[in-house]
CSV table of C-alpha atoms in Angstrom, one decimal:
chain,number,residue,atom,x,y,z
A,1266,UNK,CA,4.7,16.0,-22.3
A,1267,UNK,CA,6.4,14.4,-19.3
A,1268,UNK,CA,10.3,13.8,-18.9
A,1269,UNK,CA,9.0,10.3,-18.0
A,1270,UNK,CA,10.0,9.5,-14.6
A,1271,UNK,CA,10.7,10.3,-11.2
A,1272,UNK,CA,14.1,10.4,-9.9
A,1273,UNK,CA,15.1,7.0,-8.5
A,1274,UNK,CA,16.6,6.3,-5.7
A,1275,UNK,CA,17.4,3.8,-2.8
A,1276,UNK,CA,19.3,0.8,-1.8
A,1277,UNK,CA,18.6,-2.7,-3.2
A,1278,UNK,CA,18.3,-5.2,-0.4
A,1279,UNK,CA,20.7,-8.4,-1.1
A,1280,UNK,CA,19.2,-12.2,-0.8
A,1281,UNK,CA,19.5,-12.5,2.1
A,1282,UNK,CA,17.5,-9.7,3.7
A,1283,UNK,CA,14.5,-10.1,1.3
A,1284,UNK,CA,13.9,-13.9,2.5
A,1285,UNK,CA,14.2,-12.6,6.2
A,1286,UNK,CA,11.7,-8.9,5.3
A,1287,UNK,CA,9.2,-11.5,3.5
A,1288,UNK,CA,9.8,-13.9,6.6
A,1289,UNK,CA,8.6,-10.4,8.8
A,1290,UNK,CA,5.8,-9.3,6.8
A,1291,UNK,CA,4.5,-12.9,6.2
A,1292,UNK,CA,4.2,-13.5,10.3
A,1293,UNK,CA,0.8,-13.3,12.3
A,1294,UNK,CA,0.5,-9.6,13.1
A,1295,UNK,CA,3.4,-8.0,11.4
A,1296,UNK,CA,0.9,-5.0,9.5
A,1297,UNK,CA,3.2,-2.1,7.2
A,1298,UNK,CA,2.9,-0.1,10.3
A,1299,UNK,CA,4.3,-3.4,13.1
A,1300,UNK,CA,7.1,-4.1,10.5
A,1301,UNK,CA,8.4,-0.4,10.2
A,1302,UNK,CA,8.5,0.0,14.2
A,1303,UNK,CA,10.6,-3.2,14.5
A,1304,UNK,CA,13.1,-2.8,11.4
A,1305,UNK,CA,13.7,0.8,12.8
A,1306,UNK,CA,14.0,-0.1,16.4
A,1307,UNK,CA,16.1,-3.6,15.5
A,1308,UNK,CA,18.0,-2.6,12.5
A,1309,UNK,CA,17.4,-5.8,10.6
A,1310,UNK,CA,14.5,-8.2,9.7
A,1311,UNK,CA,16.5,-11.1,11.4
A,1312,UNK,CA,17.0,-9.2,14.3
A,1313,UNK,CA,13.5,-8.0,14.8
A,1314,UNK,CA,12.5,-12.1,13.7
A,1315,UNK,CA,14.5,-13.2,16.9
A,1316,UNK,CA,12.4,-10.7,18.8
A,1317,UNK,CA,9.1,-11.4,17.8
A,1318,UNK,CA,8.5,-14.8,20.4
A,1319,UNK,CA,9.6,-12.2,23.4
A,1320,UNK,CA,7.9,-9.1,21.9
A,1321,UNK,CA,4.4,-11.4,21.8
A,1322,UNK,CA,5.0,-12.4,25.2
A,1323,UNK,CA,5.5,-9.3,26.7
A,1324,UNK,CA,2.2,-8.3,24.8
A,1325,UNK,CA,0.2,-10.5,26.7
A,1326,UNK,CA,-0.2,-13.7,24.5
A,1327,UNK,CA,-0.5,-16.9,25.9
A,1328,UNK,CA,0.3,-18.7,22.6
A,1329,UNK,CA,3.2,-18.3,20.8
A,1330,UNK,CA,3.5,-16.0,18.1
A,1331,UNK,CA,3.4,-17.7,14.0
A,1332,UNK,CA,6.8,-16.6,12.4
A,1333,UNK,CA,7.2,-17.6,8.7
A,1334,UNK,CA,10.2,-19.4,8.0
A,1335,UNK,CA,12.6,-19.2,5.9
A,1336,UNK,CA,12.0,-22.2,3.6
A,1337,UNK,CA,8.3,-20.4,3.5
A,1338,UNK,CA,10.0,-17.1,2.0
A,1339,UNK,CA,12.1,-19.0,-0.5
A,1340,UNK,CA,9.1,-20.7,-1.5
A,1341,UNK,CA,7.5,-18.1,-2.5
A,1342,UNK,CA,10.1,-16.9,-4.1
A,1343,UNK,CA,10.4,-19.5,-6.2
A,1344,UNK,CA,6.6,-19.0,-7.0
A,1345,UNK,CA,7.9,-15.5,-8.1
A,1346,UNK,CA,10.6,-16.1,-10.4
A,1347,UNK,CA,8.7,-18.9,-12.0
A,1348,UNK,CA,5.6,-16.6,-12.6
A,1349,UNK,CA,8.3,-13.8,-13.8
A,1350,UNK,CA,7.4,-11.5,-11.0
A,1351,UNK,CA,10.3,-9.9,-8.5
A,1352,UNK,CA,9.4,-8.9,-4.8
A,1353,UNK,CA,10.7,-5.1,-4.4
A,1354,UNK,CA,11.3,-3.5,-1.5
A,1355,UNK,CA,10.0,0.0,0.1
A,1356,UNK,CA,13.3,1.3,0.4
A,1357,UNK,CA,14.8,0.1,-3.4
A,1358,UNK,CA,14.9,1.6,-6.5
A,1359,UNK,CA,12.4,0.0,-8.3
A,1360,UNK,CA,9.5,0.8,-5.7
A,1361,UNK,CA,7.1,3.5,-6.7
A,1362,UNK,CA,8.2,6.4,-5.5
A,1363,UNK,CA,4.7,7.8,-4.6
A,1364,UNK,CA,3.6,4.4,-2.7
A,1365,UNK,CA,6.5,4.8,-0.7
A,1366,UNK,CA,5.6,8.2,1.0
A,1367,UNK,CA,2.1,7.2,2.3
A,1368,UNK,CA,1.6,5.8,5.8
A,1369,UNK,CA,1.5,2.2,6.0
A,1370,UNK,CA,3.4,1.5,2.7
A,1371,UNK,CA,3.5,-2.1,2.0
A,1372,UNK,CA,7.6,-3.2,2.8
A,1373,UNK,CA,6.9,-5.6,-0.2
A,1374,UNK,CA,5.9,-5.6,-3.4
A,1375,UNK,CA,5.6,-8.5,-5.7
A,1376,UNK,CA,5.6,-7.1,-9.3
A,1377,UNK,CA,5.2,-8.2,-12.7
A,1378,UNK,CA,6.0,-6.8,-15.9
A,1379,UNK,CA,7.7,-3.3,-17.1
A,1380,UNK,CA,9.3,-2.1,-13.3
A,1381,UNK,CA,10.3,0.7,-15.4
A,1382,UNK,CA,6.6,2.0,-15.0
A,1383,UNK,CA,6.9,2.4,-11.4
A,1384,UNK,CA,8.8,5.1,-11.4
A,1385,UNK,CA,6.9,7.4,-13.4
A,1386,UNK,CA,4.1,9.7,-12.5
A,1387,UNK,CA,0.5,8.0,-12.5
A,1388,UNK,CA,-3.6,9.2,-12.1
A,1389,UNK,CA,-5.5,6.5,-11.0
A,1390,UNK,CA,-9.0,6.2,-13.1
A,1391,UNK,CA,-11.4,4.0,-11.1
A,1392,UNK,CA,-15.3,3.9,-11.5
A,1393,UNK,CA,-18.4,1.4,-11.5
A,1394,UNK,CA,-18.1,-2.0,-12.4
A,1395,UNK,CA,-21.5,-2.2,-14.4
A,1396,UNK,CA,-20.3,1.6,-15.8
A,1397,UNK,CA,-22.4,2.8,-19.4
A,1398,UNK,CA,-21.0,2.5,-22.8
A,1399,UNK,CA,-20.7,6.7,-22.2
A,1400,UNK,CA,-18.9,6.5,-18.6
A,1401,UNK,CA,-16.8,3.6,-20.4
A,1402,UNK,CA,-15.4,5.8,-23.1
A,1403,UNK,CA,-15.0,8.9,-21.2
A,1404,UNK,CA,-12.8,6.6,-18.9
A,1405,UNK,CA,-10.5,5.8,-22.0
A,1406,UNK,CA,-10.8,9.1,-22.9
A,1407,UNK,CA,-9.2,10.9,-19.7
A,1408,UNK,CA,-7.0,7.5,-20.0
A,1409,UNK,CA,-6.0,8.1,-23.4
A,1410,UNK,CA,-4.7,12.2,-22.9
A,1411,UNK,CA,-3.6,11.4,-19.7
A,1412,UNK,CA,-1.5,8.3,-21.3
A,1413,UNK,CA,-0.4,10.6,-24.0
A,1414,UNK,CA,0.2,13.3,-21.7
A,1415,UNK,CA,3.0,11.0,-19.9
A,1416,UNK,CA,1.1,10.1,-17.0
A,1417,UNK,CA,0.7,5.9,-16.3
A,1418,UNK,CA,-2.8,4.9,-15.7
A,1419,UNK,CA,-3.4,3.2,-12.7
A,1420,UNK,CA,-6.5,0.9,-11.7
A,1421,UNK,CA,-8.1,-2.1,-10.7
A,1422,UNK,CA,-8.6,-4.5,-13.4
A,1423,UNK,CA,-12.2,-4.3,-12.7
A,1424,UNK,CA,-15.4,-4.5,-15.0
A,1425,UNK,CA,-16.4,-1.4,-16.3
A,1426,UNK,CA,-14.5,1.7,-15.8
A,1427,UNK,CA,-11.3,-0.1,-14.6
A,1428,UNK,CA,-11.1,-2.3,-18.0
A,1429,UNK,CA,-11.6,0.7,-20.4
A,1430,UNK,CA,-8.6,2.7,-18.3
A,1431,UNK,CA,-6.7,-0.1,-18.5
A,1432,UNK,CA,-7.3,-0.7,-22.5
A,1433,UNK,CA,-6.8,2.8,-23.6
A,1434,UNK,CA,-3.3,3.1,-22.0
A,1435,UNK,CA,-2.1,-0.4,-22.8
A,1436,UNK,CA,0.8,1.0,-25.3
A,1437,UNK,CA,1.4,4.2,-23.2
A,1438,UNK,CA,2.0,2.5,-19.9
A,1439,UNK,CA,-0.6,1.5,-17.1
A,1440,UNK,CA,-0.8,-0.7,-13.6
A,1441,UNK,CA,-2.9,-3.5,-12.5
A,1442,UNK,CA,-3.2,-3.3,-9.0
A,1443,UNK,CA,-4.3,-6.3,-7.8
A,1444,UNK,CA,-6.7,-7.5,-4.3
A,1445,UNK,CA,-4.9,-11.2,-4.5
A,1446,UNK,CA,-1.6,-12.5,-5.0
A,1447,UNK,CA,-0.2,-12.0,-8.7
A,1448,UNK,CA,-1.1,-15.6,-9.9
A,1449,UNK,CA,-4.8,-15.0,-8.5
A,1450,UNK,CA,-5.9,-12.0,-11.1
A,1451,UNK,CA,-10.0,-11.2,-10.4
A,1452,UNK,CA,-12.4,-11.2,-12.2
A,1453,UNK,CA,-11.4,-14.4,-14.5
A,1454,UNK,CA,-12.4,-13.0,-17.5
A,1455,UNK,CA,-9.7,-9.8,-17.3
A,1456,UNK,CA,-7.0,-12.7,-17.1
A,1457,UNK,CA,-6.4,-12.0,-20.8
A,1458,UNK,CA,-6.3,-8.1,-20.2
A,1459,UNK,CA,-3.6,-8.5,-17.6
A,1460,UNK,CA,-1.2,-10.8,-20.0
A,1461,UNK,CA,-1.7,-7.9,-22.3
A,1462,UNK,CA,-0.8,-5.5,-19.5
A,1463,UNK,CA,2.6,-7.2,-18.3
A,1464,UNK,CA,3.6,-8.0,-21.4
A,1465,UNK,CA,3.5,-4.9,-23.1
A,1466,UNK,CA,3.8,-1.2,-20.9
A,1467,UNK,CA,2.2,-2.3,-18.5
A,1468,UNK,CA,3.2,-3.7,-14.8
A,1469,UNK,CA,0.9,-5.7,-12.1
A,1470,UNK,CA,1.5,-5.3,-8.2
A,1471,UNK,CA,0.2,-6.7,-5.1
A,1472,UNK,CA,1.4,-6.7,-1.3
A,1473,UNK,CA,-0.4,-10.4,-0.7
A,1474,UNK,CA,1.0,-13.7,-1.0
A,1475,UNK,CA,1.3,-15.5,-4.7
A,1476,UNK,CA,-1.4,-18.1,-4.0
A,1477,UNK,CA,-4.0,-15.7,-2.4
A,1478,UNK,CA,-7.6,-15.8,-3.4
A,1479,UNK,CA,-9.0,-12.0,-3.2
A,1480,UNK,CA,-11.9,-12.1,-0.8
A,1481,UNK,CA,-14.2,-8.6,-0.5
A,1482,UNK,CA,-12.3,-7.5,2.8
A,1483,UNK,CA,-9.1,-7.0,0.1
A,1484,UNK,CA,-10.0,-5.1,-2.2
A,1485,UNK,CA,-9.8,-1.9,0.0
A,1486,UNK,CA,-6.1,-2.8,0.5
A,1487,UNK,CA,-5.9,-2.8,-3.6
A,1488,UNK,CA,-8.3,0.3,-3.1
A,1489,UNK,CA,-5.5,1.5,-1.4
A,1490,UNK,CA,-2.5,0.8,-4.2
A,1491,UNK,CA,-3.8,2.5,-6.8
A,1492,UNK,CA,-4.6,5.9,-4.5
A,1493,UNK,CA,-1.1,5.6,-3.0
A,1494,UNK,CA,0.8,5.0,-6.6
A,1495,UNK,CA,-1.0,8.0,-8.1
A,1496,UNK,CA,-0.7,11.8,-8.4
A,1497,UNK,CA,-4.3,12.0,-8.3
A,1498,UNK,CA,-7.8,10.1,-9.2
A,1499,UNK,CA,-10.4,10.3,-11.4
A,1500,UNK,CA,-13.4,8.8,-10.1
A,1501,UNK,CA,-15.8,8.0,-13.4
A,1502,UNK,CA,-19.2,6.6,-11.9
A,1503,UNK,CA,-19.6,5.4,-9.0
A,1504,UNK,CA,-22.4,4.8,-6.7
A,1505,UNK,CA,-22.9,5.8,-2.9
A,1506,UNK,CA,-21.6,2.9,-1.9
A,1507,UNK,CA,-18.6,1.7,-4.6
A,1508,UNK,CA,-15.3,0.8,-3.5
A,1509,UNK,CA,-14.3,3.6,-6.0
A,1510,UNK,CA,-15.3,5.7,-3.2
A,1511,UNK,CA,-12.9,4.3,-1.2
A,1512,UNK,CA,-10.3,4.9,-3.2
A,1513,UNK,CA,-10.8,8.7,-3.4
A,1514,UNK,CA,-11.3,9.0,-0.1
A,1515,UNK,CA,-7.2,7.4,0.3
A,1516,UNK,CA,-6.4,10.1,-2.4
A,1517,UNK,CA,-7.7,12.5,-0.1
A,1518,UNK,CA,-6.0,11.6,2.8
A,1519,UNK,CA,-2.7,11.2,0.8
A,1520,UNK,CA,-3.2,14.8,-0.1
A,1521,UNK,CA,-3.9,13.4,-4.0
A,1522,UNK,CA,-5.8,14.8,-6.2
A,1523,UNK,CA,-9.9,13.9,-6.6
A,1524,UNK,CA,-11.5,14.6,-9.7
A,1525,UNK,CA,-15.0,13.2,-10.2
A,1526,UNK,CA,-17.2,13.3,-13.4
A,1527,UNK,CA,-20.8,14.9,-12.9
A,1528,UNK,CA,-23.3,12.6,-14.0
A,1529,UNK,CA,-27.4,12.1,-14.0
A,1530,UNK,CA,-28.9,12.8,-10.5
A,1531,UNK,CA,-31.4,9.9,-11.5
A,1532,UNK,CA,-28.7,7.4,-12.6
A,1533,UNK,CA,-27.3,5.7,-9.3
A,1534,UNK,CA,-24.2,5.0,-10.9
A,1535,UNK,CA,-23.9,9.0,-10.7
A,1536,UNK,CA,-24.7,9.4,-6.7
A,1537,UNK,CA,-21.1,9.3,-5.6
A,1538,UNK,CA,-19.6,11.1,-8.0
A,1539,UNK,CA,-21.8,13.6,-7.6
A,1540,UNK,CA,-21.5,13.8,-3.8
A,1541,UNK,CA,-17.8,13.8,-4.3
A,1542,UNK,CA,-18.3,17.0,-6.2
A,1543,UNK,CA,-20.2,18.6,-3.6
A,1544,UNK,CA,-16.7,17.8,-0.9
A,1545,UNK,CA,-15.0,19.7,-3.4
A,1546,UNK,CA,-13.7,17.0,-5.9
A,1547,UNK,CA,-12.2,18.6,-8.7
A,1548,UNK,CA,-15.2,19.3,-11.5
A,1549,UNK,CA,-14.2,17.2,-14.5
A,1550,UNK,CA,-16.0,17.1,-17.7
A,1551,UNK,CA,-12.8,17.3,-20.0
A,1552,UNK,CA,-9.8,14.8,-20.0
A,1553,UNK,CA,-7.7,18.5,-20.3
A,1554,UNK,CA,-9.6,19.0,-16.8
A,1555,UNK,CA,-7.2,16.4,-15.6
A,1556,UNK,CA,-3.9,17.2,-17.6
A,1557,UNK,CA,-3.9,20.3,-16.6
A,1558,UNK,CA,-4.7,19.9,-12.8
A,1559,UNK,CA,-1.7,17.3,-12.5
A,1560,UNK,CA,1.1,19.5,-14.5
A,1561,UNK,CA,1.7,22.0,-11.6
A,1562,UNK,CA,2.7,18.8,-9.5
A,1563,UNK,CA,4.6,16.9,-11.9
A,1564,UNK,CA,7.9,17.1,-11.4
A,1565,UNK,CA,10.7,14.8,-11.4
A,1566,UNK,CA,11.7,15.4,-7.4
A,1567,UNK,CA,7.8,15.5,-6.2
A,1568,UNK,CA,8.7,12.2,-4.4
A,1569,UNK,CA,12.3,12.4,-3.5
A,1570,UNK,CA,11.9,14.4,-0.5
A,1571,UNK,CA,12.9,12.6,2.8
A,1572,UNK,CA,9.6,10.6,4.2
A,1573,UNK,CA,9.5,8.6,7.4
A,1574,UNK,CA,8.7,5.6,5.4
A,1575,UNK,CA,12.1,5.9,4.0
A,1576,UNK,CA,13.6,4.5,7.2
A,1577,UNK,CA,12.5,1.4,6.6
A,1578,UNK,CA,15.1,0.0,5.0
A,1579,UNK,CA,18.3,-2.0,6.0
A,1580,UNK,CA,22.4,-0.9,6.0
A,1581,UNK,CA,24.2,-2.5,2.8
A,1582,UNK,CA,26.5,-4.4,5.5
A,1583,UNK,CA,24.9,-5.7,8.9
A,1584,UNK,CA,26.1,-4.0,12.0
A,1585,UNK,CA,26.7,-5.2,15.4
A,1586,UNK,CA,24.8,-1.6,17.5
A,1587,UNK,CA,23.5,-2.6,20.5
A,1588,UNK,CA,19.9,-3.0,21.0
A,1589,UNK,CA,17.8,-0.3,22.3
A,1590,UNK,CA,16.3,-0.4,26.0
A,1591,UNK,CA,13.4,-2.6,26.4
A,1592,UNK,CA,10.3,-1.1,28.3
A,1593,UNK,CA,10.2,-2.0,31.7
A,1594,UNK,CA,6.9,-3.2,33.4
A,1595,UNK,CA,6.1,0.3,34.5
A,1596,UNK,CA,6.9,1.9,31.4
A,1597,UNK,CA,4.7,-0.7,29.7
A,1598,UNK,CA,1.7,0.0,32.4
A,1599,UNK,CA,1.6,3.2,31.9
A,1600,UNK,CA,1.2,3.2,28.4
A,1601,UNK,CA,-1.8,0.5,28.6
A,1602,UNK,CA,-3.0,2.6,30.8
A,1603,UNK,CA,-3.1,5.1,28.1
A,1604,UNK,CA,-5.0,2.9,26.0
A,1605,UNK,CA,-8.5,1.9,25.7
A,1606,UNK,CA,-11.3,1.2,23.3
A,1607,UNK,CA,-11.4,4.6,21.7
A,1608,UNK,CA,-8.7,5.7,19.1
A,1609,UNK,CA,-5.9,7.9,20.0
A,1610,UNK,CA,-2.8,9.5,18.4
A,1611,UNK,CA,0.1,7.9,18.8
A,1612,UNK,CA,1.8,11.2,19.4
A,1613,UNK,CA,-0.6,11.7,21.9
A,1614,UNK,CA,0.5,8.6,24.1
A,1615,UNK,CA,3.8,9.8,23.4
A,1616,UNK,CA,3.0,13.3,25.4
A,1617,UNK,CA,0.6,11.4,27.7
A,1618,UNK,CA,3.4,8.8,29.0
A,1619,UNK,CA,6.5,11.3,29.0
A,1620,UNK,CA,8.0,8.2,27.4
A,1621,UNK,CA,10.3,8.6,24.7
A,1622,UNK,CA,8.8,7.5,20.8
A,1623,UNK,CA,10.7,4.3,20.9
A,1624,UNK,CA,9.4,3.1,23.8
A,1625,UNK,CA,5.7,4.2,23.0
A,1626,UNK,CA,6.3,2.2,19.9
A,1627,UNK,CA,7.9,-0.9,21.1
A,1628,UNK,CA,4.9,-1.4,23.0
A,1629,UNK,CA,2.6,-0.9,20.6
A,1630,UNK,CA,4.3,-3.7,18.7
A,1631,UNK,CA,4.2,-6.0,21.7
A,1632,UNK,CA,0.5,-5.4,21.8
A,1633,UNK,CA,0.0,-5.9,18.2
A,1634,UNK,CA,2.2,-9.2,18.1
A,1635,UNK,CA,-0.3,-10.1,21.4
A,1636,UNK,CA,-3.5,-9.3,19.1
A,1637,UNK,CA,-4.7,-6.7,21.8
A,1638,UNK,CA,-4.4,-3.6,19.6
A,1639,UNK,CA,-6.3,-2.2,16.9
A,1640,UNK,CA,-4.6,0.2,14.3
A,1641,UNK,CA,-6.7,3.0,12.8
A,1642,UNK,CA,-5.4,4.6,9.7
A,1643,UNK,CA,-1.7,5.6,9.9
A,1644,UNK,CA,-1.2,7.1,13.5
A,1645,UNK,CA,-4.2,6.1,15.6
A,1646,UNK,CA,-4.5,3.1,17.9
A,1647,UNK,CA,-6.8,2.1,20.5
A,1648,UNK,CA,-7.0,-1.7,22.6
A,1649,UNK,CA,-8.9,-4.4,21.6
A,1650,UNK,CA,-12.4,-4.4,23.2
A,1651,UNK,CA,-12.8,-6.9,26.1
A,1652,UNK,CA,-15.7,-9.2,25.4
């Protein structure tokens, strides 16, 4: 059994701060990976805020940029506390300590329920949504021992294999990652299941906006979540083609654990487990599979090491440090020049250029405020293609 939770650690950020990251990271263009390369080359939201109408121009726009504002931020706020949910930021306590080494962490969280949750050790269990009564229980079984084992249980609140994960590790502990803002839970008839969940051991999260209907191009983003909360990931039916899929594929990339259940070469719900078996997914036809995959990993300082997305976070007290060196025109040419429409490493530019990082990167933000570059994945960019 578990100690229960990973060491905690950080810096809660005061009122203030929160209203101007949630002003940042609610602006047109600001992604996880735009926000981190302007909090670390500005030192504060507010700062990097001020920025943001020059940064776009220097980009190339010919509009101006969309900056939230702050009566926005306290808005939604107040959505927050009146829904009982808190935003929490990437470099405070309360944020899961696994989310918060991946690339492209979310600098916000809005969360809802036990945040005491967050900061233990969790194994996604994702699958089909139209899973069978057998792929159904075996979910809640691998829940059920993990759960018991003192692992949190982390899905989707999907149909299918999602609900039974969620149902078997209601009174152990378990997440509800969700596609839409908090107060938009999907599909409507798990509504139920997620009261259950945040009033009980359970906690919901979400990166978007209270008020945001999930569309289809979300739910990789929640896809996302659960692979970047989690240890590892059981994958319990899924076809060639399911979003579960996805979600091992993060877990890979994350350096998670996969494990995938074999299934029925003739039952398509079985294809992409199967296939993940063949990449060399972990073979899992026993919840102790699982268990005892995870307990060589799970320790209480796996995530405390120090992680580049720890930077982004903000002094206790403002300072007055000078802003760094802008680019100059030639810097900035030869770094577009650097560009084009096929992906690069950033570190690559970096070399390329002869420019130092924050240069490379203040450029990159220029171009992203400007909508002229695309980010692939944590450390690849290329330029938008000209029509």
């Amino acid at each position: 059994m578990l100690s229960g939770s990973v060491r905690r650690s950080g810096i809660a950020l005061t009122e203030r701060q929160k209203i101007a990251w949630l002003r940042l990271i609610r602006s047109d263009n600001v992604g996880p990976a735009t926000f981190r390369d302007l909090i670390n080359h500005f030192g504060t939201a507010e700062a990097a805020l001020d920025a943001l109408p020059e940064l776009s121009r220097r980009g190339g726009s010919d509009r101006s940029v969309r900056i939230a504002t702050a009566d926005d931020a306290e808005r939604e706020l107040e959505m927050a506390h009146r829904f009982g949910a808190v935003f929490v930021g990437i470099g405070e306590p309360d944020y899961p300590p696994a989310l918060r080494e991946i690339d492209g962490a979310p600098p916000l969280l809005a969360m809802k329920g036990n945040l005491k949750v967050a900061a233990r050790l969790s194994l996604g269990v994702v699958g089909s949504r139209n899973a069978s009564v057998s792929g159904a229980k075996f979910a809640a079984m691998i829940a059920r021992d993990a759960g018991a084992a003192g692992y949190v249980i982390t899905s989707g609140l999907a149909r299918g294999i999602d609900t039974a994960a969620h149902r078997a590790s209601l009174h152990t502990g378990t997440i509800a990652a969700l596609a839409g803002g908090l107060d938009r839970p999907y599909p409507p008839e798990n509504v139920g299941l997620l009261q259950e969940i945040v009033s009980g051991e359970g906690l919901a999260i979400s990166e978007m906006p209270f008020g945001w209907e999930p569309r289809a191009r979300d739910f990789p983003r929640r896809n996302r979540l659960i692979a970047g909360v989690s240890l590892g990931v059981a994958v319990v039916e899924a076809a060639n083609r399911s979003g579960s899929l996805i979600t091992s594929r993060y877990a890979a990339d994350f350096g998670r654990l996969v494990f995938a259940v074999p299934g029925s070469p003739l039952d398509p719900r079985c294809h992409g487990t199967n296939n993940l078996l063949k990449q060399g997914a972990i073979v899992t036809t026993s919840p102790a599979d699982v268990v005892e995959a995870l307990a060589p990993l799970s320790r209480d300082d796996l995530f405390t090491r120090s992680s580049s997305n720890l930077d982004v976070k903000e002094p206790a007290v403002e300072t007055t440090q000078p802003t760094p060196r802008a680019p100059d025109d030639s810097d900035r040419s030869l770094i577009v020049e650097a560009l084009g429409p096929t992906p690069v490493d950033i570190d690559d530019v970096i070399r390329h250029t002869g420019l130092s990082a924050s240069a490379v990167h203040l450029v990159l933000v220029e171009l992203d405020l400007a909508g002229q570059l695309c980010r692939h994945g944590a450390n690849l960019v290329s330029l938008v293609p000209v029509d």
